[in-house]
Amino acid sequence: MRIVLFGPPGAGKGTQASLLSEKYGAAHISTGDILREAVANKTEVGLKAKSYMDKGELVPDEVVIAIAKGKLGSIGEQGFILDGFPRTIAQAKALDEALAEIGRPLDAVVNLQVDEEELVRRLSGRRVCPGCGEPYHIDSKRPEIEGKCDRCSTEVVQRADDQPEAISNRLSVYENQTSPLLGYYESNGLLMSIPAAGSIEEILGRIAVSLQSKI
Ligand SMILES: [Zn+2]
């Protein structure tokens, strides 16, 4: 299986990527992880990426592409789920070329779709323990003692990122960045849009059914 997974913040993309990786035995390749890995291994492109990250700048396309290609080249027959890459049309085209070279094109591009209202509800309900990092949610995972972390009793907080204004900003950034990519993959006939409301298992089931004809 060779797929790209898209989904806005709060759509459960990371969770679905892990479950798909387990179910199909494909590598879960998250851009954040492979960038950190390349930086930690001090590879040539890793050091280049680090010089941008240290300045708080976006890592340029050609560096991200080089790191992603290196990773894809190393996983062989196993298949992959790309998460967070490609992020631009230039990256998408470079990915197509790299996969064409090795004769293993993408099978599908999965786009998790969730109403904005639901995303805001999910994201604004998040709480986190600043002491140990344990995540909570006011609907689905409340601490046993109101407002106190189960593990270390620190008072749980809402991240600045999960305040309503920051959420609508994150969602519009995502939308602006992703819509050209969705258009690109729609014109290639690879795009599958999956309603991502309901339980984690229901969503996984919908993705699996849609992938049946593709892989
Ligand atoms: Zn804690």
Tab-separated table of C-alpha atoms in Angstrom, residues 6 9 59 112-113 136 142-143 146 162 165 181 194 197 211:
chain	number	residue	atom	x	y	z
A	6	PHE	CA	-4.617	14.364	4.427
A	9	PRO	CA	-6.081	19.509	12.620
A	59	VAL	CA	12.412	24.122	5.586
A	112	LEU	CA	-10.327	12.859	5.988
A	113	GLN	CA	-13.303	15.224	5.942
A	136	TYR	CA	-7.275	15.198	28.160
A	142	ARG	CA	-11.862	14.044	31.694
A	143	PRO	CA	-9.441	13.780	34.614
A	146	GLU	CA	-11.930	17.861	37.911
A	162	ASP	CA	-6.464	25.272	21.113
A	165	GLU	CA	-9.239	32.166	17.577
A	181	LEU	CA	-3.020	19.655	-3.398
A	194	ILE	CA	-13.658	9.898	3.606
A	197	ALA	CA	-17.147	11.665	11.839
A	211	LEU	CA	-9.021	1.258	-0.420
